[in-house]
CSV table of C-alpha atoms in Angstrom, one decimal:
chain,number,residue,atom,x,y,z
I,1,MET,CA,-9.7,-222.3,107.9
I,2,VAL,CA,-10.0,-221.1,111.4
I,3,SER,CA,-13.7,-222.7,111.4
I,4,GLY,CA,-12.9,-226.3,111.1
I,5,GLU,CA,-9.8,-225.3,113.6
I,6,LYS,CA,-12.2,-224.3,116.3
I,7,TRP,CA,-13.5,-227.9,115.1
I,8,MET,CA,-10.6,-229.7,115.5
I,9,HIS,CA,-9.8,-228.3,119.4
I,10,GLN,CA,-13.8,-228.7,120.3
I,11,TYR,CA,-13.9,-232.2,119.1
I,12,PRO,CA,-10.2,-233.5,119.5
I,13,PHE,CA,-8.6,-237.8,118.4
I,14,THR,CA,-7.8,-239.1,121.2
I,15,VAL,CA,-4.4,-240.9,118.3
I,16,ALA,CA,-3.2,-237.6,117.6
I,17,LEU,CA,0.7,-237.1,118.6
I,18,TRP,CA,1.3,-233.9,119.6
I,19,TYR,CA,-1.1,-230.2,119.7
I,20,PRO,CA,-2.5,-229.9,116.4
I,21,GLY,CA,-1.9,-226.2,115.6
I,22,GLY,CA,-0.2,-224.6,113.2
I,23,ASN,CA,-0.5,-222.0,110.9
I,24,ILE,CA,0.2,-220.4,106.7
I,25,ARG,CA,4.0,-219.2,106.2
I,26,SER,CA,3.8,-216.3,103.7
I,27,TYR,CA,7.6,-216.8,102.4
I,28,TRP,CA,9.9,-219.6,101.8
I,29,ILE,CA,12.4,-219.3,104.6
I,30,THR,CA,10.3,-218.4,107.6
I,31,TYR,CA,9.0,-221.4,106.3
I,32,GLN,CA,11.8,-223.8,106.5
I,33,ILE,CA,12.3,-222.1,109.5
I,34,SER,CA,9.8,-223.7,111.2
I,35,LYS,CA,9.3,-226.2,109.4
I,36,PHE,CA,12.8,-227.5,110.7
I,37,PHE,CA,11.6,-226.2,114.6
I,38,TYR,CA,8.1,-227.9,114.7
I,39,HIS,CA,9.2,-230.7,112.2
I,40,LEU,CA,12.2,-231.5,112.0
I,41,LEU,CA,14.2,-231.8,115.3
I,42,PRO,CA,11.3,-232.5,117.1
I,43,ALA,CA,11.3,-236.1,114.7
I,44,TYR,CA,14.8,-236.7,115.4
I,45,LEU,CA,14.7,-236.4,119.0
I,46,ILE,CA,11.5,-238.5,119.5
I,47,ASP,CA,13.4,-241.0,117.4
I,48,GLY,CA,16.2,-240.6,119.1
I,49,LEU,CA,14.4,-241.4,122.4
I,50,LEU,CA,12.7,-244.6,121.0
I,51,PHE,CA,16.5,-246.0,119.8
I,52,LEU,CA,17.7,-245.3,123.4
I,53,LEU,CA,14.5,-247.6,124.3
I,54,ARG,CA,15.0,-250.3,121.6
I,55,ARG,CA,12.0,-249.4,119.8
I,56,GLU,CA,11.1,-248.7,116.3
I,57,ARG,CA,11.9,-245.6,114.8
I,58,PHE,CA,8.9,-243.7,112.7
I,59,MET,CA,8.5,-239.8,113.1
I,60,VAL,CA,11.2,-239.4,110.3
I,61,LYS,CA,9.8,-241.5,107.7
I,62,LEU,CA,6.7,-240.3,108.9
I,63,GLN,CA,7.7,-236.8,108.3
I,64,ALA,CA,9.5,-237.1,105.7
I,65,ARG,CA,6.1,-238.3,103.7
I,66,ILE,CA,4.3,-235.6,104.9
I,67,SER,CA,6.6,-233.0,104.0
I,68,HIS,CA,6.5,-235.2,100.1
I,69,GLY,CA,2.9,-234.6,101.2
I,70,LEU,CA,3.2,-231.0,101.0
I,71,GLU,CA,6.0,-230.6,98.5
I,72,VAL,CA,3.5,-231.5,96.3
I,73,VAL,CA,0.6,-229.1,96.6
I,74,GLN,CA,2.8,-226.6,96.8
I,75,TYR,CA,2.0,-224.4,93.6
I,76,TYR,CA,-1.1,-225.1,94.3
I,77,THR,CA,-1.9,-224.3,97.8
I,78,THR,CA,0.8,-221.3,97.1
I,79,LYS,CA,-0.7,-219.5,94.5
I,80,GLU,CA,-3.9,-217.6,94.5
I,81,TRP,CA,-6.9,-218.8,92.4
I,82,HIS,CA,-10.1,-217.5,90.6
I,83,PHE,CA,-12.5,-219.7,89.9
I,84,ASN,CA,-16.0,-218.4,88.1
I,85,ASN,CA,-18.5,-221.5,89.4
I,86,GLU,CA,-21.9,-218.6,89.0
I,87,ARG,CA,-22.9,-221.7,86.8
I,88,PHE,CA,-22.7,-224.4,89.2
I,89,LEU,CA,-24.6,-221.8,92.1
I,90,SER,CA,-27.0,-221.1,90.3
I,91,LEU,CA,-28.0,-224.4,89.2
I,92,HIS,CA,-29.2,-225.1,92.8
I,93,THR,CA,-32.0,-222.4,92.6
I,94,ARG,CA,-33.3,-224.5,88.3
I,95,ILE,CA,-33.5,-227.4,89.0
I,96,ASN,CA,-36.9,-229.0,90.2
I,97,ALA,CA,-37.1,-230.9,94.6
I,98,GLU,CA,-36.9,-233.4,93.0
I,99,ASP,CA,-33.0,-232.9,90.6
I,100,GLN,CA,-32.2,-231.7,94.1
I,101,SER,CA,-33.2,-234.4,96.0
I,102,THR,CA,-31.0,-237.3,93.9
I,103,PHE,CA,-28.3,-235.2,92.8
I,104,TYR,CA,-27.1,-233.3,95.9
I,105,PHE,CA,-26.2,-229.5,95.5
I,106,VAL,CA,-24.5,-227.7,97.8
I,107,ASP,CA,-26.5,-224.9,99.0
I,108,PRO,CA,-24.6,-221.2,98.6
I,109,HIS,CA,-26.2,-220.2,101.8
I,110,MET,CA,-25.7,-223.1,103.7
I,111,ASP,CA,-23.8,-222.7,107.7
I,112,MET,CA,-19.8,-223.7,107.1
I,113,ASP,CA,-19.9,-223.4,110.6
I,114,HIS,CA,-22.4,-226.3,111.4
I,115,TYR,CA,-20.6,-227.9,108.1
I,116,PHE,CA,-17.1,-228.1,109.1
I,117,GLU,CA,-18.8,-229.1,112.9
I,118,ASN,CA,-20.1,-232.5,110.9
I,119,PHE,CA,-16.8,-233.0,109.0
I,120,VAL,CA,-14.7,-233.1,112.0
I,121,LEU,CA,-17.2,-235.2,113.7
I,122,GLY,CA,-17.4,-237.1,110.4
I,123,ILE,CA,-13.7,-237.9,110.9
I,124,ARG,CA,-13.1,-239.0,114.3
I,125,GLN,CA,-15.7,-241.5,113.8
I,126,TYR,CA,-14.6,-242.4,109.9
I,127,CYS,CA,-11.8,-241.9,109.7
I,128,CYS,CA,-10.0,-242.4,112.6
I,129,LYS,CA,-12.9,-244.7,114.4
I,130,GLU,CA,-12.7,-242.7,117.6
I,131,ASP,CA,-16.3,-243.4,119.7
I,132,PRO,CA,-18.5,-240.4,120.2
I,133,GLY,CA,-18.2,-241.5,124.2
I,134,ASN,CA,-14.4,-241.7,124.4
I,135,LEU,CA,-14.6,-237.2,124.1
I,136,PRO,CA,-14.3,-236.6,127.7
I,137,ARG,CA,-11.2,-238.4,127.8
I,138,ALA,CA,-10.6,-237.0,124.1
I,139,ARG,CA,-10.9,-233.7,125.8
I,140,ARG,CA,-8.0,-234.0,128.9
I,141,LEU,CA,-5.5,-236.2,126.8
I,142,HIS,CA,-6.1,-232.6,124.7
I,143,ARG,CA,-5.3,-230.5,128.0
I,144,ILE,CA,-2.2,-232.5,128.0
I,145,ARG,CA,-0.8,-231.8,125.6
I,146,TYR,CA,-1.7,-228.2,124.8
I,147,ILE,CA,0.3,-227.9,128.2
I,148,VAL,CA,3.2,-230.2,127.0
I,149,ASP,CA,3.1,-228.8,123.8
I,150,ARG,CA,3.5,-225.4,125.7
I,151,ALA,CA,6.4,-226.7,128.1
I,152,VAL,CA,8.3,-228.2,125.1
I,153,LYS,CA,7.6,-224.4,123.0
I,154,LEU,CA,8.8,-222.2,126.3
I,155,PHE,CA,12.1,-224.6,127.0
I,156,PHE,CA,13.9,-225.0,123.6
I,157,LEU,CA,13.2,-220.9,123.4
I,158,THR,CA,14.8,-220.6,127.1
I,159,LEU,CA,18.0,-223.2,125.8
I,160,LEU,CA,18.1,-219.8,122.4
I,161,LEU,CA,18.2,-217.2,124.6
I,162,LEU,CA,20.8,-218.7,126.7
I,163,PHE,CA,22.8,-219.9,123.9
I,164,PHE,CA,22.5,-216.1,122.6
I,165,PHE,CA,23.0,-214.7,126.4
I,166,SER,CA,26.2,-217.0,126.0
I,167,LYS,CA,27.4,-215.5,123.0
I,168,ARG,CA,26.9,-212.0,122.7
I,169,HIS,CA,30.5,-210.3,123.3
I,170,TYR,CA,30.4,-212.5,119.7
I,171,PHE,CA,27.2,-210.7,118.6
I,172,LEU,CA,28.6,-207.8,120.2
I,173,SER,CA,31.6,-207.5,118.5
I,174,TYR,CA,31.2,-208.6,114.4
I,175,VAL,CA,28.3,-205.7,114.8
I,176,GLU,CA,31.0,-203.9,115.7
I,177,MET,CA,34.1,-205.2,113.0
I,178,LEU,CA,30.1,-204.6,110.1
I,179,ASP,CA,30.0,-200.2,111.4
I,180,ASN,CA,33.6,-199.8,111.7
I,181,ALA,CA,33.4,-201.3,107.9
I,182,PHE,CA,30.7,-198.7,107.0
I,183,LYS,CA,32.1,-196.2,108.2
I,184,SER,CA,35.1,-196.1,106.7
I,185,LEU,CA,32.9,-197.0,103.4
I,186,SER,CA,31.6,-193.3,104.4
I,187,PRO,CA,32.7,-191.0,101.9
I,188,PHE,CA,31.2,-188.8,104.2
I,189,PRO,CA,32.2,-187.8,108.0
I,190,ILE,CA,29.6,-189.8,110.4
I,191,ILE,CA,29.1,-187.5,113.2
I,192,ARG,CA,28.8,-189.6,116.0
I,193,ARG,CA,26.2,-188.9,119.3
I,194,GLU,CA,29.4,-188.0,121.9
I,195,ASP,CA,30.4,-185.3,119.0
I,196,TYR,CA,27.9,-183.2,119.8
I,197,LEU,CA,27.2,-183.4,123.5
I,198,TYR,CA,29.0,-181.1,125.9
């Protein structure tokens, strides 16, 4: 995954909507929180902006399709799988050169980094129909997407911190209430720091 991501940044797409990124989440709740903040909230904001500009809205539908696709493969991507492929790998050395050229077999010693580089270049050229000559433009757009991505994340983080700091008295009173509740439930006397200070 890291090797493929490296080449995605080296050979970016001009047709991308946002800066590519992301990582694998270990817990369902962190995935749901990330999905809300990185997928759903931006989709609704962009669709709201498109609504105000009287343009066709598409981001919420697109995100719903992406989420559905991820849910379909979730069973297979969240479990660890072990496949014994020793016989398949040994086939490469057991067949003659003519059959090797006729029936393409993956060489177990092949350079995976080079494979991912060609894979990304193939996606650019054949799936996204991008001209290899527009790579400098794609890299400029990629840098702009990076700056916008970081600026938006910083903006929302600042808003979140401002919200928490403006509501901290609610949070502190809630913590004090929990502290008092635990003190009343405790069968042992609680020794506070103030009790043993001179």
